[in-house]
Coordinates of C-alpha atoms in Angstrom, one line a residue:
M127 CA 191.0 -51.0 -64.7
K128 CA 189.7 -48.4 -62.3
I129 CA 186.0 -48.5 -61.4
L130 CA 183.8 -46.1 -59.3
M131 CA 182.0 -48.3 -56.8
K132 CA 180.0 -48.0 -53.6
G133 CA 181.8 -49.5 -50.6
N134 CA 179.3 -52.3 -50.0
E135 CA 179.3 -53.3 -53.6
A136 CA 183.1 -53.2 -53.8
I137 CA 183.3 -55.6 -50.8
A138 CA 180.9 -57.9 -52.5
E139 CA 182.9 -57.9 -55.8
A140 CA 186.1 -58.5 -53.9
A141 CA 184.5 -61.5 -52.2
L142 CA 183.4 -62.9 -55.5
R143 CA 187.0 -62.5 -56.9
A144 CA 188.3 -64.1 -53.8
G145 CA 186.4 -67.2 -54.6
C146 CA 183.3 -66.8 -52.3
E147 CA 181.0 -69.7 -53.1
C148 CA 178.2 -69.1 -50.6
F149 CA 176.5 -66.1 -49.2
F150 CA 173.8 -66.1 -46.5
G151 CA 172.4 -62.8 -45.2
Y152 CA 169.4 -60.7 -44.2
P153 CA 168.8 -57.1 -45.2
I154 CA 169.6 -54.3 -42.8
T155 CA 170.7 -50.7 -43.4
P156 CA 173.4 -49.6 -44.1
Q157 CA 174.8 -52.8 -45.6
T158 CA 171.9 -54.0 -47.8
E159 CA 173.7 -53.1 -51.1
L160 CA 176.2 -55.8 -50.3
L161 CA 173.5 -58.4 -50.1
Q162 CA 171.8 -57.1 -53.2
Y163 CA 175.0 -57.2 -55.2
M164 CA 175.6 -60.8 -54.2
A165 CA 172.1 -61.8 -55.1
K166 CA 172.7 -60.5 -58.6
K167 CA 176.2 -61.8 -59.2
L168 CA 176.8 -65.0 -57.1
L169 CA 174.3 -67.3 -58.8
K170 CA 175.8 -66.3 -62.2
S171 CA 179.2 -67.6 -61.0
G172 CA 177.8 -70.9 -59.9
G173 CA 177.6 -70.0 -56.2
V174 CA 174.8 -70.1 -53.6
F175 CA 172.9 -67.1 -52.4
I176 CA 170.2 -67.3 -49.8
Q177 CA 168.3 -64.5 -48.1
A178 CA 167.7 -66.2 -44.8
E179 CA 164.6 -65.9 -42.6
S180 CA 166.8 -64.1 -40.0
E181 CA 170.3 -63.2 -39.1
V182 CA 170.3 -66.2 -36.8
G183 CA 169.4 -68.4 -39.7
A184 CA 172.1 -66.8 -41.9
I185 CA 175.0 -67.4 -39.5
N186 CA 174.0 -71.1 -39.0
M187 CA 173.7 -71.6 -42.8
A188 CA 177.2 -70.2 -43.0
Y189 CA 178.3 -72.8 -40.4
G190 CA 176.9 -75.6 -42.5
A191 CA 178.4 -74.5 -45.8
S192 CA 181.8 -73.8 -44.2
S193 CA 181.6 -77.4 -42.7
C194 CA 181.4 -78.6 -46.2
G195 CA 184.7 -76.8 -47.1
K196 CA 183.1 -73.9 -49.0
R197 CA 184.3 -70.3 -49.0
V198 CA 181.5 -68.5 -47.1
M199 CA 180.5 -64.9 -46.3
T200 CA 177.7 -63.3 -44.3
S201 CA 177.1 -59.6 -43.6
S202 CA 175.0 -57.4 -41.4
S203 CA 175.0 -54.3 -39.3
G204 CA 174.6 -53.5 -35.6
P205 CA 171.6 -55.5 -34.2
G206 CA 172.0 -58.1 -36.9
I207 CA 175.6 -58.8 -35.8
S208 CA 174.4 -59.1 -32.3
L209 CA 172.0 -61.8 -33.4
K210 CA 174.8 -63.7 -35.1
Q211 CA 177.0 -63.9 -32.0
E212 CA 176.1 -67.4 -30.9
G213 CA 176.8 -68.7 -34.4
I214 CA 180.1 -66.9 -34.5
S215 CA 181.1 -68.6 -31.2
Y216 CA 180.2 -71.9 -32.8
L217 CA 182.2 -71.2 -35.9
A218 CA 185.3 -70.3 -33.7
G219 CA 184.7 -73.4 -31.5
A220 CA 184.5 -75.7 -34.5
Q221 CA 187.4 -74.0 -36.2
L222 CA 185.5 -73.1 -39.3
P223 CA 186.6 -70.4 -41.7
C224 CA 184.0 -67.7 -42.5
V225 CA 184.2 -64.0 -43.5
I226 CA 181.7 -61.7 -41.6
V227 CA 181.2 -58.1 -42.7
N228 CA 179.9 -55.6 -40.1
I229 CA 179.0 -52.2 -41.6
M230 CA 178.5 -50.5 -38.2
R231 CA 175.6 -48.1 -37.4
G232 CA 174.7 -46.0 -34.4
G233 CA 173.6 -47.8 -31.2
P234 CA 172.8 -49.1 -28.7
G235 CA 169.4 -50.8 -29.4
L236 CA 167.9 -49.9 -32.8
G237 CA 169.9 -46.7 -32.7
N238 CA 170.0 -45.2 -36.2
I239 CA 171.5 -46.0 -39.6
N240 CA 174.3 -43.4 -39.5
A241 CA 178.0 -44.3 -39.4
A242 CA 179.5 -45.3 -36.0
Q243 CA 182.3 -47.3 -34.5
S244 CA 180.4 -48.6 -31.5
D245 CA 180.9 -52.3 -32.2
Y246 CA 184.6 -52.4 -31.5
L247 CA 184.3 -54.2 -28.2
Q248 CA 181.8 -56.7 -29.6
A249 CA 184.1 -57.5 -32.5
T250 CA 187.5 -57.6 -30.6
K251 CA 186.6 -59.0 -27.3
G252 CA 184.2 -61.7 -28.5
G253 CA 180.5 -60.9 -28.6
G254 CA 179.5 -64.5 -28.0
H255 CA 180.3 -67.0 -25.2
G256 CA 183.5 -68.8 -24.5
D257 CA 187.3 -68.2 -24.9
Y258 CA 187.6 -67.4 -28.6
K259 CA 188.9 -64.7 -30.9
V260 CA 187.9 -63.4 -34.3
I261 CA 190.4 -61.8 -36.6
V262 CA 189.2 -58.2 -37.1
L263 CA 190.2 -56.0 -40.1
A264 CA 189.3 -52.3 -40.2
P265 CA 189.6 -50.7 -43.7
S266 CA 189.7 -46.9 -44.0
S267 CA 188.9 -46.6 -47.8
V268 CA 186.9 -48.5 -50.3
Q269 CA 190.2 -49.7 -52.0
E270 CA 191.5 -51.0 -48.7
A271 CA 188.1 -52.7 -48.1
V272 CA 188.6 -54.6 -51.4
E273 CA 192.1 -55.7 -50.5
L274 CA 191.2 -56.7 -46.9
T275 CA 188.2 -58.6 -48.0
M276 CA 190.3 -60.7 -50.3
K277 CA 192.9 -61.2 -47.6
A278 CA 190.1 -62.1 -45.1
F279 CA 189.2 -65.3 -47.0
D280 CA 192.9 -66.3 -47.1
L281 CA 193.3 -65.7 -43.4
A282 CA 190.1 -67.5 -42.6
D283 CA 191.2 -70.6 -44.5
K284 CA 194.8 -70.4 -43.2
Y285 CA 193.8 -70.4 -39.5
R286 CA 190.4 -72.1 -39.7
N287 CA 188.9 -69.1 -38.0
P288 CA 186.2 -66.5 -38.5
V289 CA 187.4 -63.1 -39.9
M290 CA 185.5 -59.9 -39.5
I291 CA 185.6 -56.9 -41.8
L292 CA 184.7 -54.0 -39.5
G293 CA 183.5 -51.0 -41.6
D294 CA 180.9 -48.4 -40.9
G295 CA 178.0 -46.7 -42.7
M296 CA 180.3 -44.1 -44.3
L297 CA 182.5 -46.7 -45.8
G298 CA 179.6 -48.8 -47.0
Q299 CA 177.7 -46.0 -48.6
M300 CA 180.4 -43.8 -50.1
M301 CA 181.7 -44.2 -53.6
E302 CA 185.4 -44.2 -54.5
V303 CA 187.5 -45.3 -57.4
V304 CA 188.8 -48.8 -56.9
E305 CA 191.2 -51.1 -58.8
F306 CA 191.1 -54.8 -58.8
D307 CA 194.1 -57.0 -59.4
E308 CA 193.2 -58.8 -62.6
N309 CA 196.0 -61.3 -62.1
Y310 CA 194.7 -62.3 -58.6
Q311 CA 194.0 -66.0 -58.1
P312 CA 192.2 -67.2 -54.9
Q313 CA 194.5 -69.5 -52.8
K314 CA 193.7 -73.1 -53.1
V315 CA 193.6 -74.6 -49.6
E316 CA 193.2 -78.3 -48.9
K317 CA 190.5 -78.9 -46.3
P318 CA 190.9 -82.5 -45.1
W319 CA 188.5 -81.8 -42.2
A320 CA 185.6 -80.9 -44.5
V321 CA 182.4 -82.9 -44.5
T322 CA 181.9 -83.9 -48.1
G323 CA 179.8 -87.0 -48.0
E324 CA 182.4 -89.3 -49.4
R325 CA 182.6 -92.9 -48.6
N326 CA 185.5 -95.3 -47.9
R327 CA 187.3 -93.0 -45.5
E328 CA 187.3 -92.0 -41.9
K329 CA 184.2 -90.2 -40.6
R330 CA 184.6 -86.4 -40.4
V331 CA 182.7 -84.3 -37.9
T332 CA 182.6 -80.5 -37.3
N333 CA 181.7 -79.8 -33.8
S334 CA 182.2 -77.5 -30.8
L335 CA 180.6 -79.7 -28.2
Y336 CA 183.0 -81.3 -25.6
I337 CA 181.0 -82.8 -22.8
V338 CA 184.1 -84.0 -20.8
P339 CA 185.6 -80.9 -19.1
E340 CA 189.2 -82.2 -19.6
E341 CA 188.6 -82.5 -23.4
L342 CA 187.1 -79.0 -23.6
E343 CA 190.0 -77.5 -21.7
K344 CA 192.4 -79.3 -24.0
H345 CA 190.5 -77.8 -27.0
N346 CA 190.6 -74.3 -25.5
F347 CA 194.4 -74.6 -25.0
K348 CA 194.7 -75.7 -28.7
L349 CA 192.8 -72.6 -29.7
K350 CA 194.9 -70.4 -27.5
E351 CA 198.1 -71.7 -29.3
K352 CA 196.4 -70.8 -32.7
Y353 CA 195.6 -67.3 -31.4
K354 CA 199.2 -66.9 -30.3
K355 CA 200.4 -67.6 -33.8
I356 CA 197.9 -65.1 -35.3
K357 CA 199.2 -62.4 -32.9
E358 CA 202.8 -63.2 -33.8
N359 CA 202.2 -63.1 -37.6
E360 CA 199.2 -61.1 -38.7
V361 CA 199.4 -57.6 -37.0
M362 CA 198.9 -54.8 -39.5
L363 CA 199.0 -51.1 -39.0
E364 CA 199.7 -47.8 -40.7
E365 CA 202.3 -45.4 -39.2
Y366 CA 201.8 -41.9 -40.7
L367 CA 204.4 -39.1 -39.9
A368 CA 205.0 -40.8 -36.6
D369 CA 208.8 -41.2 -36.7
D370 CA 209.6 -37.8 -35.2
A371 CA 206.2 -37.0 -33.7
R372 CA 205.9 -35.7 -30.2
V373 CA 202.2 -36.4 -30.0
I374 CA 200.7 -39.7 -31.4
F375 CA 197.1 -39.9 -32.6
V376 CA 195.6 -43.3 -32.6
S377 CA 192.5 -44.0 -34.7
F378 CA 191.0 -46.7 -36.9
G379 CA 188.7 -47.1 -39.9
M380 CA 187.1 -44.1 -41.6
C381 CA 187.7 -41.9 -38.5
A382 CA 191.4 -42.3 -39.1
R383 CA 191.0 -40.6 -42.5
I384 CA 189.7 -37.5 -40.7
V385 CA 192.5 -37.7 -38.1
K386 CA 195.0 -37.9 -41.0
S387 CA 193.7 -34.6 -42.4
A388 CA 194.0 -33.1 -39.0
V389 CA 197.6 -34.3 -38.7
N390 CA 198.4 -32.8 -42.0
R391 CA 197.0 -29.4 -41.0
L392 CA 198.8 -29.5 -37.7
R393 CA 202.1 -30.4 -39.4
Q394 CA 201.6 -27.4 -41.7
A395 CA 201.3 -25.3 -38.5
G396 CA 204.6 -26.7 -37.2
E397 CA 203.2 -29.2 -34.8
K398 CA 205.1 -32.5 -34.6
V399 CA 202.2 -34.9 -34.6
G400 CA 201.7 -38.3 -36.2
L401 CA 199.1 -41.1 -36.6
V402 CA 199.2 -44.8 -35.8
R403 CA 196.2 -46.6 -37.4
P404 CA 195.6 -50.2 -36.4
I405 CA 194.4 -52.1 -39.4
T406 CA 194.0 -55.4 -37.4
L407 CA 191.9 -54.5 -34.4
W408 CA 192.5 -58.0 -33.3
P409 CA 195.3 -58.9 -33.1
F410 CA 195.9 -55.3 -31.8
P411 CA 199.4 -53.7 -32.6
E412 CA 200.4 -53.6 -28.9
N413 CA 204.1 -53.8 -29.3
E414 CA 204.2 -51.1 -32.0
L415 CA 202.3 -48.7 -29.8
K416 CA 204.5 -49.6 -26.8
S417 CA 207.6 -48.7 -28.9
Y418 CA 206.3 -45.2 -29.3
A419 CA 205.5 -44.9 -25.6
L420 CA 209.1 -45.7 -24.9
K421 CA 210.4 -42.8 -26.9
E422 CA 211.4 -39.9 -24.7
E423 CA 210.3 -37.3 -27.3
V424 CA 206.7 -38.6 -27.3
E425 CA 204.7 -36.5 -24.8
F426 CA 201.3 -38.2 -25.0
F427 CA 198.8 -40.1 -27.1
I428 CA 195.3 -39.0 -28.4
D429 CA 192.7 -41.7 -29.2
I430 CA 190.0 -40.5 -31.6
E431 CA 187.0 -42.7 -32.3
M432 CA 183.4 -42.5 -33.4
N433 CA 182.2 -44.0 -30.1
L434 CA 182.7 -43.3 -26.4
G435 CA 186.2 -44.9 -26.1
Q436 CA 185.9 -48.5 -27.0
M437 CA 189.5 -48.8 -28.3
L438 CA 190.8 -46.7 -25.4
E439 CA 191.4 -49.7 -23.1
D440 CA 193.6 -51.4 -25.8
V441 CA 195.6 -48.2 -26.4
K442 CA 196.2 -47.8 -22.6
L443 CA 197.1 -51.4 -22.1
S444 CA 199.6 -51.1 -25.0
V445 CA 201.2 -47.9 -23.6
E446 CA 201.5 -49.6 -20.2
G447 CA 201.1 -46.3 -18.3
K448 CA 204.4 -44.9 -19.7
K449 CA 202.5 -42.0 -21.3
T450 CA 199.1 -40.3 -20.8
V451 CA 196.4 -41.3 -23.3
H452 CA 193.7 -38.7 -24.0
F453 CA 190.4 -39.4 -25.7
Y454 CA 188.0 -37.5 -28.0
G455 CA 185.0 -39.1 -29.6
R456 CA 181.6 -38.6 -31.1
T457 CA 178.8 -41.1 -30.9
G458 CA 175.3 -41.9 -32.0
G459 CA 176.2 -41.5 -35.7
M460 CA 178.0 -38.1 -35.2
V461 CA 181.3 -37.8 -37.0
P462 CA 184.2 -35.6 -35.6
T463 CA 185.4 -32.8 -37.9
I464 CA 189.0 -32.0 -38.7
Q465 CA 188.6 -28.7 -36.8
E466 CA 187.2 -30.4 -33.6
I467 CA 190.3 -32.7 -33.6
I468 CA 192.6 -29.7 -34.0
D469 CA 190.9 -27.7 -31.3
F470 CA 191.0 -30.7 -28.9
Y471 CA 194.8 -31.1 -29.6
Y472 CA 195.4 -27.4 -28.8
S473 CA 193.3 -27.6 -25.6
L474 CA 195.7 -30.3 -24.4
K475 CA 198.8 -28.2 -25.2
K476 CA 197.7 -25.2 -23.0

């Protein structure tokens, strides 16, 4: 059955259908509808909803519930995600699954409540302390947000790792038709590490504290091996009209939808252009972008973002200097138009 839903509410409904048992959050625009939806629906399904006293409280409640083996979600935007960073590092260090939703807004500082993509570096490079990684999924439609939210819970449990849904104010506030898979069943994952209060078995502890340096180094190398497996198995991307393209656009999230419209118009004008859209921002599709850079017919790349070039470094590292990478972006809550992107393309062709 198809339903017209706001992005934030669709993400919340997807989480419920994915078996989310606990939600801890704090209201902040433009993601508050997600929290409101969970407040209305989660208790009815036997789950736990708590509006915490702060974002710091919310992420640490998520740590506690995840330690007990529950499927857990928290959400916020911009400054709220910044406040959660210490807790996210603790989750990663203790290898606890958790789904975190960031509906990005303009920054830095308080910024504004408009759509932006300026939290890319925070999400993909680790906004907290230590050597850790968070799986980052970037939907470009409400339907894809539904599908990636469900997948996020499975990935979090599979790898015992935090997973972030990185959307923006446009995605969170817009309404689109979505369809839920009525036959979907949440994956049942055994969690022999969970703290459940049972007796007559070995003691279980979830912890990220390793006082002895040799033990902490060993733990970090163990995490590194896990991240290697994630990079090998979980990369996702969309390749649109890229097979014969002479110029490759690279963009993610909602911005990529605008770029796709620009690509269609340029194709109609006879220009051989295509789009590569990373869906996993970490792990980043390095090898796939490099394969395009190795093509003789590809002249250059154009990175389009709603920030000042936060993904640009990853694109350049993937291309390895084999082709030039140009950048065009808007920031502070401004959204590039189709015509701006087309005009920028032609300015490079002169």
